[in-house]
Tab-separated table of C-alpha atoms in Angstrom:
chain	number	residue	atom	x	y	z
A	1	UNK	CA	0.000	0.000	0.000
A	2	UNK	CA	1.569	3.556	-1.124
A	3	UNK	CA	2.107	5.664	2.160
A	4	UNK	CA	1.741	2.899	4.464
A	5	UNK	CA	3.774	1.287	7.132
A	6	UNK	CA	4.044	-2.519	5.731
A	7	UNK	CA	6.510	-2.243	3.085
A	8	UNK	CA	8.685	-5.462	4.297
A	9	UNK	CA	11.135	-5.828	7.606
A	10	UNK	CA	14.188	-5.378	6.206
A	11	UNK	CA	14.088	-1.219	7.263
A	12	UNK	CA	12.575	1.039	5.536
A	13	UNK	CA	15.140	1.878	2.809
A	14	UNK	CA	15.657	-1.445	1.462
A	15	UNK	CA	17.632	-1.545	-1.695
A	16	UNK	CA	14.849	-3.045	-3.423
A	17	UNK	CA	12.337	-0.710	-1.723
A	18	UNK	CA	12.228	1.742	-4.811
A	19	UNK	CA	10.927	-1.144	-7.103
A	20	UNK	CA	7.904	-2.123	-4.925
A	21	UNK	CA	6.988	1.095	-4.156
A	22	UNK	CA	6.773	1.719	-8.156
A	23	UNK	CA	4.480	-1.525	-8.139
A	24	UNK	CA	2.329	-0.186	-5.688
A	25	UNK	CA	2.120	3.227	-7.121
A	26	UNK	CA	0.995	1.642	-10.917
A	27	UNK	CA	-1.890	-0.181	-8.513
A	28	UNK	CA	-3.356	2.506	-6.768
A	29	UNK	CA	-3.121	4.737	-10.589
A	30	UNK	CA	-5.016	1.858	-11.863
A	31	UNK	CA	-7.846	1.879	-8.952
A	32	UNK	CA	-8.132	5.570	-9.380
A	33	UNK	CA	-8.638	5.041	-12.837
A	34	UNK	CA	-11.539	2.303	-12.588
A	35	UNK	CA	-12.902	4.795	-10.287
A	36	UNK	CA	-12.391	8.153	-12.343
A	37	UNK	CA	-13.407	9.114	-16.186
A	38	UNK	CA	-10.063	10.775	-18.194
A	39	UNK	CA	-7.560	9.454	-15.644
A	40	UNK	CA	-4.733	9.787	-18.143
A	41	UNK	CA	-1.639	10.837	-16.022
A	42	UNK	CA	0.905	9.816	-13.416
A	43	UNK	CA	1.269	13.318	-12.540
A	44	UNK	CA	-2.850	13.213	-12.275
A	45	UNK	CA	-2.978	11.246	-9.095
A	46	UNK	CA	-0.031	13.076	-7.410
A	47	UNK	CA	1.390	16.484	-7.583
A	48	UNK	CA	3.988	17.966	-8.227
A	49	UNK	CA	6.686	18.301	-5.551
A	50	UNK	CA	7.864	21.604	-5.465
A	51	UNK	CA	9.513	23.161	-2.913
A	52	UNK	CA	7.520	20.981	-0.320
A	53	UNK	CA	8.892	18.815	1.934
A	54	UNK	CA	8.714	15.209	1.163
A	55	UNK	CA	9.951	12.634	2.421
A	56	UNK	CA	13.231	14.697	4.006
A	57	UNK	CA	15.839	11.677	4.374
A	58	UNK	CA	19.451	13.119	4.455
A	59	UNK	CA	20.299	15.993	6.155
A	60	UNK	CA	24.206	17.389	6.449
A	61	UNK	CA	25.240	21.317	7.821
A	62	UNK	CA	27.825	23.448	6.513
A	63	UNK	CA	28.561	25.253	10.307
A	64	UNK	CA	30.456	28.086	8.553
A	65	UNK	CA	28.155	29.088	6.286
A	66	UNK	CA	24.663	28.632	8.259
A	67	UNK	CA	23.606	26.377	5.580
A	68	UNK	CA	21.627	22.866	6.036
A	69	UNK	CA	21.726	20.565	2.644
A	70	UNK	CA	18.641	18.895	2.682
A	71	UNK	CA	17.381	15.430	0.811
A	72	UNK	CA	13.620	15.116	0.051
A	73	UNK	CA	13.390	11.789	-1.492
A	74	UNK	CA	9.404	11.345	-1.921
A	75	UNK	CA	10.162	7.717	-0.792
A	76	UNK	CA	6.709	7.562	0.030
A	77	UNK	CA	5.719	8.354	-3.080
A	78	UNK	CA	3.306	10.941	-1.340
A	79	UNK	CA	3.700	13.518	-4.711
A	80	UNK	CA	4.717	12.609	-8.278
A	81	UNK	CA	6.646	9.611	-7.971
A	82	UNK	CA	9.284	10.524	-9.866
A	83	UNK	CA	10.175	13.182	-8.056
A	84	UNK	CA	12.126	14.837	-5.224
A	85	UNK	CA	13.872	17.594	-4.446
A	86	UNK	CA	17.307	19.090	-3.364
A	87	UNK	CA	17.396	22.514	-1.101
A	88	UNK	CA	19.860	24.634	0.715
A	89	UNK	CA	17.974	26.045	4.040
A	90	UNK	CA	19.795	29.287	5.818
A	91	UNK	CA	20.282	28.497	9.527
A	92	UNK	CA	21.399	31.248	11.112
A	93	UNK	CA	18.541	30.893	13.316
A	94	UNK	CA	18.653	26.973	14.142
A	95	UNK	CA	15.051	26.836	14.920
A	96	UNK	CA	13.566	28.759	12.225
A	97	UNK	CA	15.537	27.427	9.228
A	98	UNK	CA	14.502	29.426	5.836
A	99	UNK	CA	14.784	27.788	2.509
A	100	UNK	CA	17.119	29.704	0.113
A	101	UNK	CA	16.867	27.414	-2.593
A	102	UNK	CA	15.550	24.240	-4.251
A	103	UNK	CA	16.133	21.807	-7.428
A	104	UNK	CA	14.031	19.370	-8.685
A	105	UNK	CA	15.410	15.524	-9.098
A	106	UNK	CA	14.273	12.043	-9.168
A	107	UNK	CA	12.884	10.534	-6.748
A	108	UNK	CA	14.709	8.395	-3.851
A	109	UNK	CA	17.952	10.072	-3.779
A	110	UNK	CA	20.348	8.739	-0.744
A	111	UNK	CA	23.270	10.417	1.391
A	112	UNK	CA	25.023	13.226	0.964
A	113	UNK	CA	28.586	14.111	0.891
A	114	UNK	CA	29.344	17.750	1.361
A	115	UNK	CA	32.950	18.641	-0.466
A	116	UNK	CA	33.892	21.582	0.447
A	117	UNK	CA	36.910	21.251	-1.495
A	118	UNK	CA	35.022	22.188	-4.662
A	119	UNK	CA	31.990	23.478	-3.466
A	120	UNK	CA	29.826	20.501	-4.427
A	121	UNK	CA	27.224	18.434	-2.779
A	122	UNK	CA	27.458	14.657	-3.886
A	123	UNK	CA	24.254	12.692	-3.906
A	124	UNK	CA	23.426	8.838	-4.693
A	125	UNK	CA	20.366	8.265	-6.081
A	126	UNK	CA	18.414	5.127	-6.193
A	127	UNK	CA	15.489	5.731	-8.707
A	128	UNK	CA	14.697	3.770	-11.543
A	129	UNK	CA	11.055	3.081	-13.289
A	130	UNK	CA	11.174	-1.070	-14.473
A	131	UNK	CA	12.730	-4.285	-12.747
A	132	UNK	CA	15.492	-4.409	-15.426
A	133	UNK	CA	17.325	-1.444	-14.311
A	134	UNK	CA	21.245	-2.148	-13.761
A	135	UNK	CA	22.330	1.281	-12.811
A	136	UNK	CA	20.992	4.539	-11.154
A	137	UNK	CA	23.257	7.756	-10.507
A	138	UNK	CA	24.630	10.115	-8.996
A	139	UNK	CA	24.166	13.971	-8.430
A	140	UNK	CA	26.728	16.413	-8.100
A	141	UNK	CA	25.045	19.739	-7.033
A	142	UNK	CA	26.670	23.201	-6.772
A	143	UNK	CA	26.672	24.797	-3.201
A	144	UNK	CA	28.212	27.888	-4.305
A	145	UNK	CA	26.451	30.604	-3.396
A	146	UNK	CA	28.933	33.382	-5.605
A	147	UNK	CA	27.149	33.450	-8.375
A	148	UNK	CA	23.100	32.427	-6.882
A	149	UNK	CA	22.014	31.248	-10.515
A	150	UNK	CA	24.114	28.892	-10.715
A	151	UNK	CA	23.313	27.234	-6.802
A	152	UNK	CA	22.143	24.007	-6.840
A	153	UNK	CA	22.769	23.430	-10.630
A	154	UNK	CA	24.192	19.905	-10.822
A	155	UNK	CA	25.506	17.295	-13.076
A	156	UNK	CA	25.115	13.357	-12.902
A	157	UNK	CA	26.972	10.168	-13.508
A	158	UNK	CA	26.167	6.582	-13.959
A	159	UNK	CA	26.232	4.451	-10.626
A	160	UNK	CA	25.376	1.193	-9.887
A	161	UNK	CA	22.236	-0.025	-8.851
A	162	UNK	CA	20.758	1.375	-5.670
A	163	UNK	CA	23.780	3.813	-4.654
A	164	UNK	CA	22.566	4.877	-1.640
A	165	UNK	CA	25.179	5.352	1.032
A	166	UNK	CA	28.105	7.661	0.389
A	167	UNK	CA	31.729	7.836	2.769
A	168	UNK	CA	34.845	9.966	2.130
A	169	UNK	CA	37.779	9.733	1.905
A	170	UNK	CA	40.180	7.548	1.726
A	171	UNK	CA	42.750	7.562	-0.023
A	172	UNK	CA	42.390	11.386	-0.215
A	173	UNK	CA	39.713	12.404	-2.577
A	174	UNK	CA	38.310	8.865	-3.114
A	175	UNK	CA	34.467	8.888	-2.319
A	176	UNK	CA	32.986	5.280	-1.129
A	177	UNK	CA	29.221	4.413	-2.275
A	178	UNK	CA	27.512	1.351	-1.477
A	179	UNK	CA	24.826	-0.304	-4.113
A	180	UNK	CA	23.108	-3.690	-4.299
A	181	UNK	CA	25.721	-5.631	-6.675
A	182	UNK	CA	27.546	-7.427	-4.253
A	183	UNK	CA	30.326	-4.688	-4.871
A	184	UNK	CA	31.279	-1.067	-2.906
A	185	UNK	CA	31.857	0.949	-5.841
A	186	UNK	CA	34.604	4.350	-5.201
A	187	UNK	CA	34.986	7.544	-7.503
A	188	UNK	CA	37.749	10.065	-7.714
A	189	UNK	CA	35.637	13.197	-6.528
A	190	UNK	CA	38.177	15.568	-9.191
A	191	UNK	CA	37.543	13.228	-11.870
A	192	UNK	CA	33.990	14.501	-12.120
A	193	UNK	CA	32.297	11.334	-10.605
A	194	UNK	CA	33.306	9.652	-14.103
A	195	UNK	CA	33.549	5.499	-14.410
A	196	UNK	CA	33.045	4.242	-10.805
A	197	UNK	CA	35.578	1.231	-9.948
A	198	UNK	CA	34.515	-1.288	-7.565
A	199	UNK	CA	35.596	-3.552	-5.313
A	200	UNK	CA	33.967	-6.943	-4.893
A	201	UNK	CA	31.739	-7.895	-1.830
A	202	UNK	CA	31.445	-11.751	-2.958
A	203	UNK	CA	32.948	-13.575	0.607
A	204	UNK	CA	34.204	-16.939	0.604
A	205	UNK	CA	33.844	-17.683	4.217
A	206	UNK	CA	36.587	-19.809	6.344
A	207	UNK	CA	33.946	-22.079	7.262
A	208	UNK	CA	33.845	-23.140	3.660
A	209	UNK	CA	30.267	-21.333	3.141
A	210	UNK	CA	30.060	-19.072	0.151
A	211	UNK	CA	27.876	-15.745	0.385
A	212	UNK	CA	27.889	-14.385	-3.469
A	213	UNK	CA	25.002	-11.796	-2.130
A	214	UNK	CA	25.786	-8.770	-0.600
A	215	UNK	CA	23.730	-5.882	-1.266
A	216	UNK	CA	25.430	-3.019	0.916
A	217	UNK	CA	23.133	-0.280	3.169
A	218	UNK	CA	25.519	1.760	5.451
A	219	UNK	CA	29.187	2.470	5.136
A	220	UNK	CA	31.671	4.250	7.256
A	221	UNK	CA	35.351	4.524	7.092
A	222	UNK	CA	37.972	3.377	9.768
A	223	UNK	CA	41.263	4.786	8.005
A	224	UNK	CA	42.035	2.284	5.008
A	225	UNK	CA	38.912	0.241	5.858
A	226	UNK	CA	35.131	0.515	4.804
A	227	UNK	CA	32.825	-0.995	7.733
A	228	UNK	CA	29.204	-1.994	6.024
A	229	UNK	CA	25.544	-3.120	6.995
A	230	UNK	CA	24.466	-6.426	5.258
A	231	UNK	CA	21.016	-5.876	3.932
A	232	UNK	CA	19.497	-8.860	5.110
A	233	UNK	CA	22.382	-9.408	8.028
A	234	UNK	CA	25.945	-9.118	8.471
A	235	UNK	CA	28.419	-6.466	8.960
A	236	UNK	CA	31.226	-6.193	6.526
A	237	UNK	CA	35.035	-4.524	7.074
A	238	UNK	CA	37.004	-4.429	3.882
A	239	UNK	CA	40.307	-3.486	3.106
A	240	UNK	CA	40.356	-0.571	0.805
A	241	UNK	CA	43.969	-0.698	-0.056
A	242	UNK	CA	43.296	-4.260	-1.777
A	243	UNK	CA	40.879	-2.080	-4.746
A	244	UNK	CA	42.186	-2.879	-7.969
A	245	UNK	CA	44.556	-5.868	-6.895
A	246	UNK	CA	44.124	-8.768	-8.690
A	247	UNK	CA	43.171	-12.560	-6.999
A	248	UNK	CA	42.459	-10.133	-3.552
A	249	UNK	CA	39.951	-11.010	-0.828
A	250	UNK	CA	38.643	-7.433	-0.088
A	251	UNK	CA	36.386	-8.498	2.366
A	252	UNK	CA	38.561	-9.234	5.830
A	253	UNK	CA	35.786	-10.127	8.691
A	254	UNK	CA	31.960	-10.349	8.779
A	255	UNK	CA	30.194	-10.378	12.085
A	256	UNK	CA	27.725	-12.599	10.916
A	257	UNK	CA	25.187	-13.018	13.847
A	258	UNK	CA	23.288	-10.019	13.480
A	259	UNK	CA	19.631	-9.552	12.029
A	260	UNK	CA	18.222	-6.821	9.952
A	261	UNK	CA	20.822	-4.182	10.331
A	262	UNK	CA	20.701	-0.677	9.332
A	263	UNK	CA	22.112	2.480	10.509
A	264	UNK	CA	25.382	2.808	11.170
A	265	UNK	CA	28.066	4.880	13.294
A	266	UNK	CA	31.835	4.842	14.164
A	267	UNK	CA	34.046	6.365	16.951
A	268	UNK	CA	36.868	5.162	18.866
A	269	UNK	CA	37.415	2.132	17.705
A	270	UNK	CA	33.423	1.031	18.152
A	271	UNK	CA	30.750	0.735	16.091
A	272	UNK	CA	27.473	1.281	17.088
A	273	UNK	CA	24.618	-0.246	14.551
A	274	UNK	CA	20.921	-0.212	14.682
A	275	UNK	CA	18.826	-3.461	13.687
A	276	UNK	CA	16.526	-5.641	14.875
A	277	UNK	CA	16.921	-9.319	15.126
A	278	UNK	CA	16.421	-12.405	17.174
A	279	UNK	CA	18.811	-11.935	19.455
A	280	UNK	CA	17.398	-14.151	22.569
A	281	UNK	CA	14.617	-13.581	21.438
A	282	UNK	CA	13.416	-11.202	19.111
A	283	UNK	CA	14.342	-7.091	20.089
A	284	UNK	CA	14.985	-3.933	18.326
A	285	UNK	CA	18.237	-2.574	19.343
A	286	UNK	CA	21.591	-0.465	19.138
A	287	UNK	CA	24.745	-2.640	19.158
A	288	UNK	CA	27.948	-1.287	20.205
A	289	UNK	CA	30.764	-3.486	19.037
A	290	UNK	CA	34.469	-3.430	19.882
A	291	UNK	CA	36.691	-3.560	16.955
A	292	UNK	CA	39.817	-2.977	18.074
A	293	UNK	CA	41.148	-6.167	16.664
A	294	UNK	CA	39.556	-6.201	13.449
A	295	UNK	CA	42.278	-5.170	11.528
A	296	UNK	CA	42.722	-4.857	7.715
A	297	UNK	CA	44.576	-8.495	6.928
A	298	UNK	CA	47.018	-8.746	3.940
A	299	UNK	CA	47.484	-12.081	2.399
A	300	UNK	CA	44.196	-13.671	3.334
A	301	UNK	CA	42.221	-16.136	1.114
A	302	UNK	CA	39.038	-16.264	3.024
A	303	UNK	CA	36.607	-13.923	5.061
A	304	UNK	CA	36.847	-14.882	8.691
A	305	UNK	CA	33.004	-15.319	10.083
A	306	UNK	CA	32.799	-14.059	13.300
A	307	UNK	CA	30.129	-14.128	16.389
A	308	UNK	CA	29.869	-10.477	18.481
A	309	UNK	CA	29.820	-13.062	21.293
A	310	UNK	CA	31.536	-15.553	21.133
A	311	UNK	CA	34.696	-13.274	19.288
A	312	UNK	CA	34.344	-10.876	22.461
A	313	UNK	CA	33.231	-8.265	20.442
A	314	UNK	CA	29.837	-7.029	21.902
A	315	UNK	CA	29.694	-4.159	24.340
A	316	UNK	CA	26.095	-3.713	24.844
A	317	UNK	CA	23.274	-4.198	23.476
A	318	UNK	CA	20.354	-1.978	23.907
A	319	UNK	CA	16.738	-1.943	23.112
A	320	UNK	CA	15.396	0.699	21.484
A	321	UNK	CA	11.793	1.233	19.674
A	322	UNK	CA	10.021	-0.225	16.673
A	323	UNK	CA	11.284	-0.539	13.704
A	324	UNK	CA	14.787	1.657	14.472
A	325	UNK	CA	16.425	2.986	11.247
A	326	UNK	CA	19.296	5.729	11.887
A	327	UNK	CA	22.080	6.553	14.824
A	328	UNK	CA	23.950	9.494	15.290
A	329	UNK	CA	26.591	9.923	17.825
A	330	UNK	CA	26.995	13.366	19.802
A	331	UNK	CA	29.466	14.088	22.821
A	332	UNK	CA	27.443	12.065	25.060
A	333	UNK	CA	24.546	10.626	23.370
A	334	UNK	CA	23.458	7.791	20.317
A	335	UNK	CA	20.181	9.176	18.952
A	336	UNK	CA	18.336	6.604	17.319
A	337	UNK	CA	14.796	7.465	15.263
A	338	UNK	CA	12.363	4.771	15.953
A	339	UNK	CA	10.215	4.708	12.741
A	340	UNK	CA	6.893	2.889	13.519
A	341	UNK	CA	7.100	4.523	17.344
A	342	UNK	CA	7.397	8.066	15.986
A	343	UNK	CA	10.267	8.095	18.483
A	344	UNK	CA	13.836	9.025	18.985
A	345	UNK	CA	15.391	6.779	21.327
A	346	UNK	CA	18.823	9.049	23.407
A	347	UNK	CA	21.224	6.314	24.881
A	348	UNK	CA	24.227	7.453	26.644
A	349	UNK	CA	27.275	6.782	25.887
A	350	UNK	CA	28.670	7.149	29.509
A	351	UNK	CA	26.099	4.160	30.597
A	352	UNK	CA	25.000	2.238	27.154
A	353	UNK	CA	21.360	3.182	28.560
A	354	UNK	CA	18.312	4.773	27.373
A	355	UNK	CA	18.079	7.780	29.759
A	356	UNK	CA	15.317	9.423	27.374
A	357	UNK	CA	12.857	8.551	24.482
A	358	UNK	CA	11.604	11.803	23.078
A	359	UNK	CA	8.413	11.896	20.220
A	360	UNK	CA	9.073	13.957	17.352
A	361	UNK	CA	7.044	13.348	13.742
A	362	UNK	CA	5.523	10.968	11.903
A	363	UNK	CA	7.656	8.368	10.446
A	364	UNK	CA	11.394	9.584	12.341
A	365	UNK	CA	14.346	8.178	9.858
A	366	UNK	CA	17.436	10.656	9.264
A	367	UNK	CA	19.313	12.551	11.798
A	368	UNK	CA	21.698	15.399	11.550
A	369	UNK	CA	23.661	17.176	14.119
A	370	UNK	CA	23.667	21.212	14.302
A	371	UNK	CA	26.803	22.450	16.628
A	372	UNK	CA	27.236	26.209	17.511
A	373	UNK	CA	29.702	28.546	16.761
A	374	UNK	CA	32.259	27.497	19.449
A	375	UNK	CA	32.126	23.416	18.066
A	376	UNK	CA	29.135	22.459	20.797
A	377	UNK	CA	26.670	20.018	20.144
A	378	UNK	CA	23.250	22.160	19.922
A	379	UNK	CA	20.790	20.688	18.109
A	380	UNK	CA	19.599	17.275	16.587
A	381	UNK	CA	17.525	17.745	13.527
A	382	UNK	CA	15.197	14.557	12.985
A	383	UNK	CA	13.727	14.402	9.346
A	384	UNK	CA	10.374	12.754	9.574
A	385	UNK	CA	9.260	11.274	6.381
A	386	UNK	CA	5.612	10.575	6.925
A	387	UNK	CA	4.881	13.796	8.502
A	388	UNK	CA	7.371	15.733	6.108
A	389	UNK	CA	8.465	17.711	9.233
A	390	UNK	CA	11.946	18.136	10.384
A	391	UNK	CA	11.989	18.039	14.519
A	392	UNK	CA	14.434	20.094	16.444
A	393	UNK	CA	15.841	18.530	19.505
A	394	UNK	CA	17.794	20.472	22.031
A	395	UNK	CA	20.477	18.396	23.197
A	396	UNK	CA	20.893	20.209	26.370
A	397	UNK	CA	17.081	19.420	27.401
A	398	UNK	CA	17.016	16.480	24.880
A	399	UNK	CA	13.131	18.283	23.956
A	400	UNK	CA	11.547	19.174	20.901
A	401	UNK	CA	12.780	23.120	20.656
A	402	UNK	CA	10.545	23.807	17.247
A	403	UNK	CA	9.761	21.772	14.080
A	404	UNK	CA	9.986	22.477	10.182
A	405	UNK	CA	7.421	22.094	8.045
């Protein structure tokens, strides 16, 4: 059902989401045409976009120029489906954040990388109208504001298939995007996004089992290494320094005894990763993992399987609401947006505890955190794609402060 809740349990951006979305979509279009003479048009049903919020699912703040880059992805396919939008919002007042500009895109774009380097914003997106699609794109927007015509114009480039998640940079200049084709695929962000390379996520397990599926959600670097969600289960640490060589195993370690994972952070040599699974029996949760020891090997032929507890590497793990999608890691907090609760779970880091659960819109799903002009955590901005409101936490009251609609 289009708009509704019980689109699968694999989180709500599933690679394959995009596809049955589009197969819902073409059977409510065909209802409302049984039901309505001269129904001719997509765009008939559902609007246009705009400059509305819809569906905001990637957030990211450039602190030095009171600008918020904002992703409206019209996952729910609440307006035209074939359409989102990107905007730049002025937030030089935090709490009443004005929208300076917006472009139109495709629908279901992903993360964004802010390069400040050359003024660009980088976007995945995963859109694509038919079941045979083998690629999707990427956007590469201008966020300079020197010349305001030409903010927000963009280029694109070929991806693969459901580029979502996007991590930089290592080596220097080298962005990291995941997609669904059992490979993490990397561009040269001064090359113009041009011919992605990849490197293979096919493991061939030291147990002797071989997993030739991997479609990758979340990534975040550790130095040389890329650290990935399993959609489906499993987290993933490759070696980035073994792209492009020949008879390689890229893939060091998955952590294999984990459910439906999702959202994913890194500090300090820990992970912490939102999922749900049956984990003595079945819970929604935060993991925080040690991985210290997980290392980038050099001369292995395998993937070593590992268990968080049996390996020693679980720190906690912590329930959280229904249907959890997103963390984000402040001084002394993991927020955690608990879709189907219309919650944001706070755990501290200090304790591994829930010390508050906070209700913010309809739908919660990405996070993004606002600091101040001295460097201080201020503000958590939780984009709620149902409502298509953006709730403003206070992290010193850990309160809703204002929401934008």
């Amino acid at each position: 059902m289009v708009g509704g809740r019980g689109l699968g349990v694999a989180g709500f951006f599933g690679m394959k989401r995009k596809k049955m979305l589009y197969r819902g979509f073409l059977i409510s279009v065909v209802v409302a045409c049984f039901g309505f003479s001269g129904c001719a048009a997509y765009e008939d049903v559902f609007g246009d976009v705009g400059e509305k919020l819809a569906g905001p699912s990637a957030m990211v703040f450039n602190a030095a120029a009171d600008r918020m880059y904002l992703v409206n992805s019209n996952d729910r396919v609440l307006y035209d489906w074939r359409q989102g939008n990107f905007q730049v919002l002025d937030v030089t007042n935090p709490l009443a954040p004005v929208l300076v500009k917006s472009a139109r895109t495709l629908s279901f774009s992903g993360q964004i990388y802010l390069d400040e380097v050359t003024s660009r914003a980088i976007v995945p997106n995963r859109f694509s109208d038919n079941d045979s699609s083998v690629t999707d794109l990427m956007y590469s927007f201008s966020t300079d504001e020197a010349v305001p015509e030409d903010l927000l114009s963009y280029t694109t480039a070929t991806m693969g298939l459901n580029s979502y998640a996007i991590a930089c940079c290592y080596p220097a200049r080298t962005a990291w995007i995941t997609t669904s084709l059992t490979e993490l695929q990397y561009v040269d962000l001064d090359g113009g996004l041009l011919s992605p390379s990849s490197v293979s996520l096919v493991m061939y397990l030291d147990t002797g089992e071989t997993l030739s599926v991997s479609e990758a959600y979340h990534v975040v670097l550790r130095d040389n290494q890329a650290i990935l969600t399993r959609d489906g289960g499993g987290i993933m640490f490759v070696n980035l320094d073994k792209r492009g060589v020949a008879g390689a195993t890229p893939v060091d370690y998955m952590i294999a005894d984990v459910g439906l994972v999702r959202g994913l952070a890194y500090r300090n040599d820990r992970i912490y990763v939102v999922g749900e699974g049956d984990l003595d029996g079945y819970k929604r949760y935060l993991l925080v993992i040690d991985v210290t020891a997980l290392t980038p090997l050099v001369d292995n032929s395998s993937t070593k399987k590992l268990d968080k507890d049996n390996d020693g590497l679980l720190v906690a793990l912590i329930e959280v609401g229904n249907n959890p999608q997103e963390v984000l890691l402040t001084d002394d907090y993991a927020f955690v947006t608990n879709m189907d609760d219309d919650t944001v779970s706070v755990v501290e880091l200090a304790t591994n505890a829930v010390v508050k659960t906070i209700t913010v819109g309809d739908a919660p799903f990405s996070l993004a955190l606002y600091k101040d002009g001295a460097g201080d955590d201020k503000y958590v901005y939780v984009g709620n794609i149902e409502s298509n409101t953006i709730s403003i936490i206070d992290v010193a009251t850990l309160s809703v402060a204002a929401t934008y609609q």
